[in-house]
């Protein structure tokens, strides 16, 4: 990506081992993220371009001399952040705050919408799947690199537990995975806030019990009606815009919690006053998806959750610019890239 709206497919030098803790993986599946749409809409021109993409699964092609647990030929999940797996925050299960870590698809670290990608700190970062995975499972395995783990994180931060009422703000891939996560954690009522027919249908399949398609005050009123006038215990904020956050805080019941995973597009958190007077906990941030793979992977392998259904279009590398356009125009929920 060179600037907003300017995505090109180019031949670049093959990624190679730079640090002895690196690996190189051949990307078998990658995808376009909702958060890639923020630079797609706003990025200033970058002379050298930025190799996008922070979600991938693939096969390890090469490892550096100090890599111990990852081997050539391993089939691996690449979380969107790299991490050493050994620092205080990695031990706390917060790999997105790793003191030696960082993010793929930035101007510094090349991303995975590519044939291959260099993986810093391979032992800490990559998760070997181990089991031989059927082709039909690839889409769901790919979601463990970001959107499924991110939806799960929103649900954890929002304290979803059995019997709770939950609202999910946003019907993109993360919101839809949030529905899966809420159901998986035992929520009794799951309200999806969204207005796209195809996404709502999928949300219902994933376990949503109610749909609210209104916006703003009307949405708040509708959620209250659905929850005996009080609002929900847990809100998953999966958008990142001011109005979504305002709605999220307004539909939380007193003592409730908002888990925010939408990348915020403002410097301040709105809704300070209602959050204060209703004792609403507001938390969240970049999901430590690396920490969640071990918990979510067995459900994916068993087919008891199918987050891969969020992909409704597959492109080759040449189709990536069209993939961005389709997601930006809301013509696709999430685009898979098969290099
Ligand atoms: Zn660390």
Tab-separated table of C-alpha atoms and ligand atoms in Angstrom:
chain	number	residue	atom	x	y	z
A	1	UNK	CA	0.000	0.000	0.000
A	2	UNK	CA	1.470	3.335	-1.042
A	3	UNK	CA	-1.311	5.599	0.153
A	4	UNK	CA	-5.052	5.567	0.762
A	5	UNK	CA	-6.721	3.524	-1.954
A	6	UNK	CA	-3.404	2.691	-3.667
A	7	UNK	CA	-2.695	-1.049	-3.310
A	8	UNK	CA	-0.285	-2.615	-5.804
A	9	UNK	CA	1.082	-6.111	-6.305
A	10	UNK	CA	4.820	-5.999	-6.874
A	11	UNK	CA	7.780	-8.340	-7.071
A	12	UNK	CA	10.032	-7.754	-4.086
A	13	UNK	CA	13.136	-9.599	-2.828
A	14	UNK	CA	12.321	-12.878	-1.031
A	15	UNK	CA	12.189	-12.532	2.746
A	16	UNK	CA	15.186	-14.131	4.432
A	17	UNK	CA	16.562	-14.853	7.876
A	18	UNK	CA	18.076	-11.673	9.336
A	19	UNK	CA	18.233	-12.446	13.071
A	20	UNK	CA	19.114	-15.973	14.293
A	21	UNK	CA	15.695	-16.071	16.039
A	22	UNK	CA	13.807	-15.532	12.750
A	23	UNK	CA	11.878	-17.964	10.612
A	24	UNK	CA	10.508	-17.578	7.106
A	25	UNK	CA	7.113	-19.035	6.284
A	26	UNK	CA	5.489	-19.702	2.951
A	27	UNK	CA	2.029	-18.208	3.232
A	28	UNK	CA	-0.715	-20.683	2.383
A	29	UNK	CA	-3.595	-18.370	3.381
A	30	UNK	CA	-3.695	-14.711	4.369
A	31	UNK	CA	-6.489	-12.178	4.451
A	32	UNK	CA	-7.559	-8.547	4.499
A	33	UNK	CA	-8.513	-7.206	7.916
A	34	UNK	CA	-11.144	-4.620	8.801
A	35	UNK	CA	-8.315	-2.709	10.452
A	36	UNK	CA	-6.465	-2.630	7.079
A	37	UNK	CA	-9.328	-0.432	5.905
A	38	UNK	CA	-8.246	2.441	8.168
A	39	UNK	CA	-4.972	2.967	6.241
A	40	UNK	CA	-6.852	2.139	3.031
A	41	UNK	CA	-9.025	5.178	3.773
A	42	UNK	CA	-6.500	7.499	5.382
A	43	UNK	CA	-2.842	6.543	4.799
A	44	UNK	CA	-0.447	9.295	3.733
A	45	UNK	CA	1.839	8.475	0.808
A	46	UNK	CA	4.825	6.288	1.764
A	47	UNK	CA	7.674	6.351	-0.775
A	48	UNK	CA	8.673	2.697	-0.332
A	49	UNK	CA	5.136	1.409	0.212
A	50	UNK	CA	4.054	-0.765	3.091
A	51	UNK	CA	3.746	-4.561	2.778
A	52	UNK	CA	0.312	-5.108	4.305
A	53	UNK	CA	-1.248	-8.071	6.059
A	54	UNK	CA	-1.022	-9.350	9.618
A	55	UNK	CA	-3.015	-12.577	9.459
A	56	UNK	CA	-1.655	-15.784	7.985
A	57	UNK	CA	-1.196	-19.502	8.185
A	58	UNK	CA	1.652	-21.181	6.394
A	59	UNK	CA	4.510	-23.652	6.270
A	60	UNK	CA	7.930	-22.942	7.767
A	61	UNK	CA	10.560	-22.798	5.021
A	62	UNK	CA	13.614	-21.721	6.953
A	63	UNK	CA	14.670	-21.088	10.553
A	64	UNK	CA	17.568	-19.162	12.066
A	65	UNK	CA	20.352	-20.795	14.094
A	66	UNK	CA	18.785	-19.929	17.468
A	67	UNK	CA	15.264	-21.158	16.735
A	68	UNK	CA	14.568	-24.132	19.021
A	69	UNK	CA	10.934	-25.264	18.847
A	70	UNK	CA	9.857	-24.328	15.329
A	71	UNK	CA	11.094	-26.602	12.535
A	72	UNK	CA	11.167	-26.530	8.761
A	73	UNK	CA	7.947	-28.017	7.415
A	74	UNK	CA	5.823	-27.089	10.455
A	75	UNK	CA	2.323	-25.908	9.622
A	76	UNK	CA	1.848	-22.783	11.732
A	77	UNK	CA	-0.544	-20.005	12.702
A	78	UNK	CA	1.002	-16.519	12.614
A	79	UNK	CA	-0.609	-14.214	15.198
A	80	UNK	CA	-0.832	-10.572	14.100
A	81	UNK	CA	1.790	-9.540	16.659
A	82	UNK	CA	5.219	-11.117	17.093
A	83	UNK	CA	6.470	-11.787	20.604
A	84	UNK	CA	9.393	-13.465	22.364
A	85	UNK	CA	7.237	-15.696	24.567
A	86	UNK	CA	9.586	-15.170	27.519
A	87	UNK	CA	9.158	-11.626	28.872
A	88	UNK	CA	6.989	-10.588	31.813
A	89	UNK	CA	4.036	-9.620	29.609
A	90	UNK	CA	4.238	-12.783	27.502
A	91	UNK	CA	4.137	-14.755	30.768
A	92	UNK	CA	1.050	-12.748	31.702
A	93	UNK	CA	-0.566	-13.813	28.418
A	94	UNK	CA	-0.366	-10.311	26.986
A	95	UNK	CA	1.887	-10.959	23.990
A	96	UNK	CA	0.720	-7.772	22.246
A	97	UNK	CA	2.679	-5.871	24.926
A	98	UNK	CA	5.829	-8.023	24.580
A	99	UNK	CA	8.836	-5.853	25.374
A	100	UNK	CA	10.639	-7.201	22.284
A	101	UNK	CA	7.514	-7.556	20.160
A	102	UNK	CA	5.761	-5.642	17.430
A	103	UNK	CA	3.195	-5.930	14.673
A	104	UNK	CA	3.244	-7.365	11.167
A	105	UNK	CA	2.304	-5.240	8.175
A	106	UNK	CA	3.809	-2.001	9.415
A	107	UNK	CA	6.339	0.216	7.653
A	108	UNK	CA	9.080	-1.534	9.716
A	109	UNK	CA	7.989	-5.193	9.534
A	110	UNK	CA	6.676	-6.613	6.263
A	111	UNK	CA	3.251	-8.193	6.263
A	112	UNK	CA	1.646	-11.399	5.066
A	113	UNK	CA	-0.369	-10.404	2.000
A	114	UNK	CA	2.525	-12.010	0.163
A	115	UNK	CA	3.939	-15.370	-0.909
A	116	UNK	CA	6.264	-15.481	2.086
A	117	UNK	CA	6.964	-13.525	5.248
A	118	UNK	CA	9.836	-13.188	7.718
A	119	UNK	CA	8.802	-14.016	11.294
A	120	UNK	CA	10.818	-12.324	14.060
A	121	UNK	CA	11.127	-14.260	17.349
A	122	UNK	CA	9.776	-17.400	15.701
A	123	UNK	CA	9.702	-19.595	18.826
A	124	UNK	CA	7.542	-17.138	20.742
A	125	UNK	CA	5.421	-16.015	17.818
A	126	UNK	CA	4.403	-19.022	15.768
A	127	UNK	CA	1.911	-21.645	16.916
A	128	UNK	CA	2.498	-25.054	15.277
A	129	UNK	CA	-0.829	-26.733	14.560
A	130	UNK	CA	0.647	-30.213	14.833
A	131	UNK	CA	-2.345	-32.202	13.669
A	132	UNK	CA	-2.773	-32.711	9.954
A	133	UNK	CA	-5.495	-30.212	9.156
A	134	UNK	CA	-8.083	-30.817	6.493
A	135	UNK	CA	-8.360	-28.247	3.700
A	136	UNK	CA	-11.897	-27.427	4.822
A	137	UNK	CA	-10.508	-26.194	8.154
A	138	UNK	CA	-8.026	-23.708	6.675
A	139	UNK	CA	-10.378	-20.722	6.774
A	140	UNK	CA	-11.194	-21.258	10.436
A	141	UNK	CA	-7.540	-21.848	11.343
A	142	UNK	CA	-6.702	-18.567	9.616
A	143	UNK	CA	-9.112	-16.678	11.890
A	144	UNK	CA	-7.027	-17.736	14.905
A	145	UNK	CA	-4.343	-15.319	13.677
A	146	UNK	CA	-6.646	-12.405	14.471
A	147	UNK	CA	-10.425	-12.085	14.205
A	148	UNK	CA	-11.526	-15.129	16.232
A	149	UNK	CA	-8.967	-14.397	18.958
A	150	UNK	CA	-9.953	-10.741	18.883
A	151	UNK	CA	-13.666	-11.482	19.252
A	152	UNK	CA	-12.794	-13.842	22.107
A	153	UNK	CA	-10.688	-11.119	23.753
A	154	UNK	CA	-13.599	-8.669	23.601
A	155	UNK	CA	-15.796	-11.274	25.296
A	156	UNK	CA	-13.194	-11.988	27.998
A	157	UNK	CA	-12.666	-8.284	28.751
A	158	UNK	CA	-16.444	-7.756	28.820
A	159	UNK	CA	-16.654	-10.575	31.425
A	160	UNK	CA	-18.948	-12.849	29.426
A	161	UNK	CA	-19.850	-15.863	31.554
A	162	UNK	CA	-22.716	-18.398	31.481
A	163	UNK	CA	-26.163	-16.848	31.656
A	164	UNK	CA	-25.091	-13.295	30.840
A	165	UNK	CA	-26.707	-10.931	28.367
A	166	UNK	CA	-24.325	-9.685	25.685
A	167	UNK	CA	-24.464	-7.059	22.955
A	168	UNK	CA	-22.040	-7.008	20.034
A	169	UNK	CA	-21.535	-3.608	18.413
A	170	UNK	CA	-20.412	-4.120	14.826
A	171	UNK	CA	-21.253	-6.828	12.296
A	172	UNK	CA	-17.831	-7.128	10.653
A	173	UNK	CA	-15.717	-10.267	10.935
A	174	UNK	CA	-14.597	-9.446	14.486
A	175	UNK	CA	-18.149	-8.746	15.638
A	176	UNK	CA	-19.321	-12.021	14.106
A	177	UNK	CA	-16.488	-13.874	15.851
A	178	UNK	CA	-17.521	-12.039	19.019
A	179	UNK	CA	-20.932	-13.678	18.682
A	180	UNK	CA	-19.230	-17.089	18.413
A	181	UNK	CA	-17.101	-16.286	21.467
A	182	UNK	CA	-20.058	-15.084	23.545
A	183	UNK	CA	-22.042	-18.230	22.769
A	184	UNK	CA	-19.015	-20.415	23.427
A	185	UNK	CA	-18.612	-18.788	26.851
A	186	UNK	CA	-22.235	-19.503	27.713
A	187	UNK	CA	-24.056	-16.207	27.138
A	188	UNK	CA	-27.806	-16.598	27.313
A	189	UNK	CA	-28.846	-13.585	25.229
A	190	UNK	CA	-26.691	-12.267	22.381
A	191	UNK	CA	-27.814	-9.089	20.662
A	192	UNK	CA	-26.042	-8.181	17.417
A	193	UNK	CA	-26.095	-4.512	16.410
A	194	UNK	CA	-25.773	-4.361	12.650
A	195	UNK	CA	-27.703	-3.723	9.489
A	196	UNK	CA	-26.288	-5.844	6.667
A	197	UNK	CA	-28.631	-8.731	5.848
A	198	UNK	CA	-25.887	-11.260	5.008
A	199	UNK	CA	-23.939	-10.492	8.188
A	200	UNK	CA	-27.022	-10.654	10.377
A	201	UNK	CA	-27.949	-14.027	8.912
A	202	UNK	CA	-24.478	-15.310	9.767
A	203	UNK	CA	-24.664	-13.793	13.264
A	204	UNK	CA	-27.903	-15.708	13.859
A	205	UNK	CA	-26.255	-18.917	12.671
A	206	UNK	CA	-23.412	-18.223	15.106
A	207	UNK	CA	-25.824	-17.809	18.041
A	208	UNK	CA	-27.195	-14.260	18.052
A	209	UNK	CA	-30.647	-14.274	19.669
A	210	UNK	CA	-31.693	-10.710	18.790
A	211	UNK	CA	-30.892	-8.158	16.090
A	212	UNK	CA	-30.866	-4.374	16.505
A	213	UNK	CA	-30.505	-2.496	13.234
A	214	UNK	CA	-31.247	0.982	14.565
A	215	UNK	CA	-28.422	3.414	15.300
A	216	UNK	CA	-27.672	5.974	17.982
A	217	UNK	CA	-30.392	6.690	20.571
A	218	UNK	CA	-32.858	4.395	18.797
A	219	UNK	CA	-30.399	1.495	19.113
A	220	UNK	CA	-29.924	2.193	22.820
A	221	UNK	CA	-33.666	2.265	23.371
A	222	UNK	CA	-34.158	-0.991	21.469
A	223	UNK	CA	-31.458	-2.825	23.488
A	224	UNK	CA	-33.064	-1.593	26.713
A	225	UNK	CA	-36.425	-2.921	25.536
A	226	UNK	CA	-34.827	-6.302	24.920
A	227	UNK	CA	-33.231	-6.430	28.370
A	228	UNK	CA	-36.019	-5.492	30.764
A	229	UNK	CA	-35.025	-1.828	30.613
A	230	UNK	CA	-31.552	-2.285	32.118
A	231	UNK	CA	-29.101	-2.902	29.270
A	232	UNK	CA	-26.724	-5.848	28.901
A	233	UNK	CA	-24.074	-7.248	31.231
A	234	UNK	CA	-21.393	-7.325	28.544
A	235	UNK	CA	-20.758	-5.256	25.441
A	236	UNK	CA	-18.261	-6.204	22.725
A	237	UNK	CA	-17.219	-3.020	20.880
A	238	UNK	CA	-15.874	-4.170	17.513
A	239	UNK	CA	-15.865	-0.974	15.438
A	240	UNK	CA	-13.616	1.739	16.880
A	241	UNK	CA	-15.634	4.818	15.953
A	242	UNK	CA	-16.982	7.381	18.422
A	243	UNK	CA	-20.637	6.577	17.835
A	244	UNK	CA	-20.054	2.848	18.317
A	245	UNK	CA	-18.288	3.482	21.622
A	246	UNK	CA	-21.030	5.841	22.785
A	247	UNK	CA	-23.625	3.203	21.960
A	248	UNK	CA	-21.552	0.504	23.685
A	249	UNK	CA	-21.356	2.427	26.953
A	250	UNK	CA	-25.015	3.451	26.791
A	251	UNK	CA	-26.290	-0.111	26.408
A	252	UNK	CA	-24.220	-1.560	29.263
A	253	UNK	CA	-26.281	-2.084	32.389
A	254	UNK	CA	-25.055	-0.625	35.698
A	255	UNK	CA	-22.035	-2.643	36.776
A	256	UNK	CA	-21.574	-3.990	33.268
A	257	UNK	CA	-18.445	-4.067	31.147
A	258	UNK	CA	-17.388	-3.010	27.662
A	259	UNK	CA	-14.604	-4.953	25.903
A	260	UNK	CA	-13.230	-2.748	23.134
A	261	UNK	CA	-11.285	-4.303	20.277
A	262	UNK	CA	-12.199	-1.955	17.414
A	263	UNK	CA	-9.074	0.104	16.674
A	264	UNK	CA	-10.030	3.542	18.064
A	265	UNK	CA	-10.096	6.359	15.557
A	266	UNK	CA	-10.178	9.101	18.211
A	267	UNK	CA	-7.822	10.145	20.987
A	268	UNK	CA	-10.439	10.117	23.748
A	269	UNK	CA	-12.957	7.563	24.973
A	270	UNK	CA	-16.493	8.958	24.678
A	271	UNK	CA	-19.244	8.262	27.187
A	272	UNK	CA	-17.216	9.208	30.266
A	273	UNK	CA	-20.200	10.426	32.264
A	274	UNK	CA	-22.592	7.499	31.728
A	275	UNK	CA	-19.682	5.080	32.200
A	276	UNK	CA	-18.907	6.712	35.540
A	277	UNK	CA	-22.433	6.963	36.925
A	278	UNK	CA	-23.282	3.403	35.888
A	279	UNK	CA	-20.038	1.906	37.184
A	280	UNK	CA	-19.319	0.513	33.732
A	281	UNK	CA	-15.880	-1.064	33.305
A	282	UNK	CA	-14.304	-0.089	29.986
A	283	UNK	CA	-11.298	-2.135	28.897
A	284	UNK	CA	-9.648	-3.834	25.968
A	285	UNK	CA	-6.981	-3.300	23.362
A	286	UNK	CA	-5.017	-5.360	20.836
A	287	UNK	CA	-5.956	-8.959	21.535
A	288	UNK	CA	-3.151	-11.280	22.653
A	289	UNK	CA	-4.364	-13.858	20.136
A	290	UNK	CA	-1.196	-15.927	20.682
A	291	UNK	CA	-2.456	-16.642	24.199
A	292	UNK	CA	-5.866	-17.811	22.977
A	293	UNK	CA	-4.883	-20.236	20.198
A	294	UNK	CA	-4.353	-23.155	22.584
A	295	UNK	CA	-7.880	-22.709	23.948
A	296	UNK	CA	-9.675	-22.087	20.647
A	297	UNK	CA	-7.803	-24.497	18.361
A	298	UNK	CA	-9.414	-27.714	19.665
A	299	UNK	CA	-12.880	-26.270	18.997
A	300	UNK	CA	-11.847	-25.337	15.455
A	301	UNK	CA	-10.322	-28.785	14.798
A	302	UNK	CA	-13.441	-30.455	16.194
A	303	UNK	CA	-15.691	-28.237	14.053
A	304	UNK	CA	-17.678	-27.056	17.065
A	305	UNK	CA	-16.973	-23.454	16.054
A	306	UNK	CA	-16.698	-22.349	12.418
A	307	UNK	CA	-15.288	-18.814	12.402
A	308	UNK	CA	-13.953	-19.385	8.875
A	309	UNK	CA	-17.495	-18.779	7.628
A	310	UNK	CA	-16.779	-15.030	7.899
A	311	UNK	CA	-14.797	-15.332	4.645
A	312	UNK	CA	-17.140	-14.741	1.731
A	313	UNK	CA	-14.567	-14.142	-1.002
A	314	UNK	CA	-11.225	-15.674	-1.951
A	315	UNK	CA	-8.665	-14.007	-4.197
A	316	UNK	CA	-5.155	-14.714	-5.431
A	317	UNK	CA	-2.429	-12.138	-4.830
A	318	UNK	CA	-3.425	-10.295	-8.008
A	319	UNK	CA	-6.934	-9.923	-6.606
A	320	UNK	CA	-5.853	-8.205	-3.386
A	321	UNK	CA	-6.544	-4.626	-4.604
A	322	UNK	CA	-10.070	-5.743	-5.560
A	323	UNK	CA	-10.376	-7.436	-2.178
A	324	UNK	CA	-9.680	-4.161	-0.388
A	325	UNK	CA	-12.223	-2.396	-2.572
A	326	UNK	CA	-14.875	-5.042	-1.914
A	327	UNK	CA	-14.415	-4.884	1.855
A	328	UNK	CA	-14.300	-1.095	1.859
A	329	UNK	CA	-17.547	-0.975	-0.157
A	330	UNK	CA	-19.085	-3.549	2.231
A	331	UNK	CA	-19.501	-5.946	-0.695
A	332	UNK	CA	-17.488	-8.574	1.151
A	333	UNK	CA	-17.376	-9.360	4.868
A	334	UNK	CA	-13.812	-10.664	4.801
A	335	UNK	CA	-11.534	-11.543	1.920
A	336	UNK	CA	-9.204	-14.532	2.022
A	337	UNK	CA	-5.961	-14.422	0.050
A	338	UNK	CA	-4.620	-17.648	-1.420
A	339	UNK	CA	-1.171	-16.825	-2.809
B	1	LIG	ZN1	7.488	-10.969	25.452
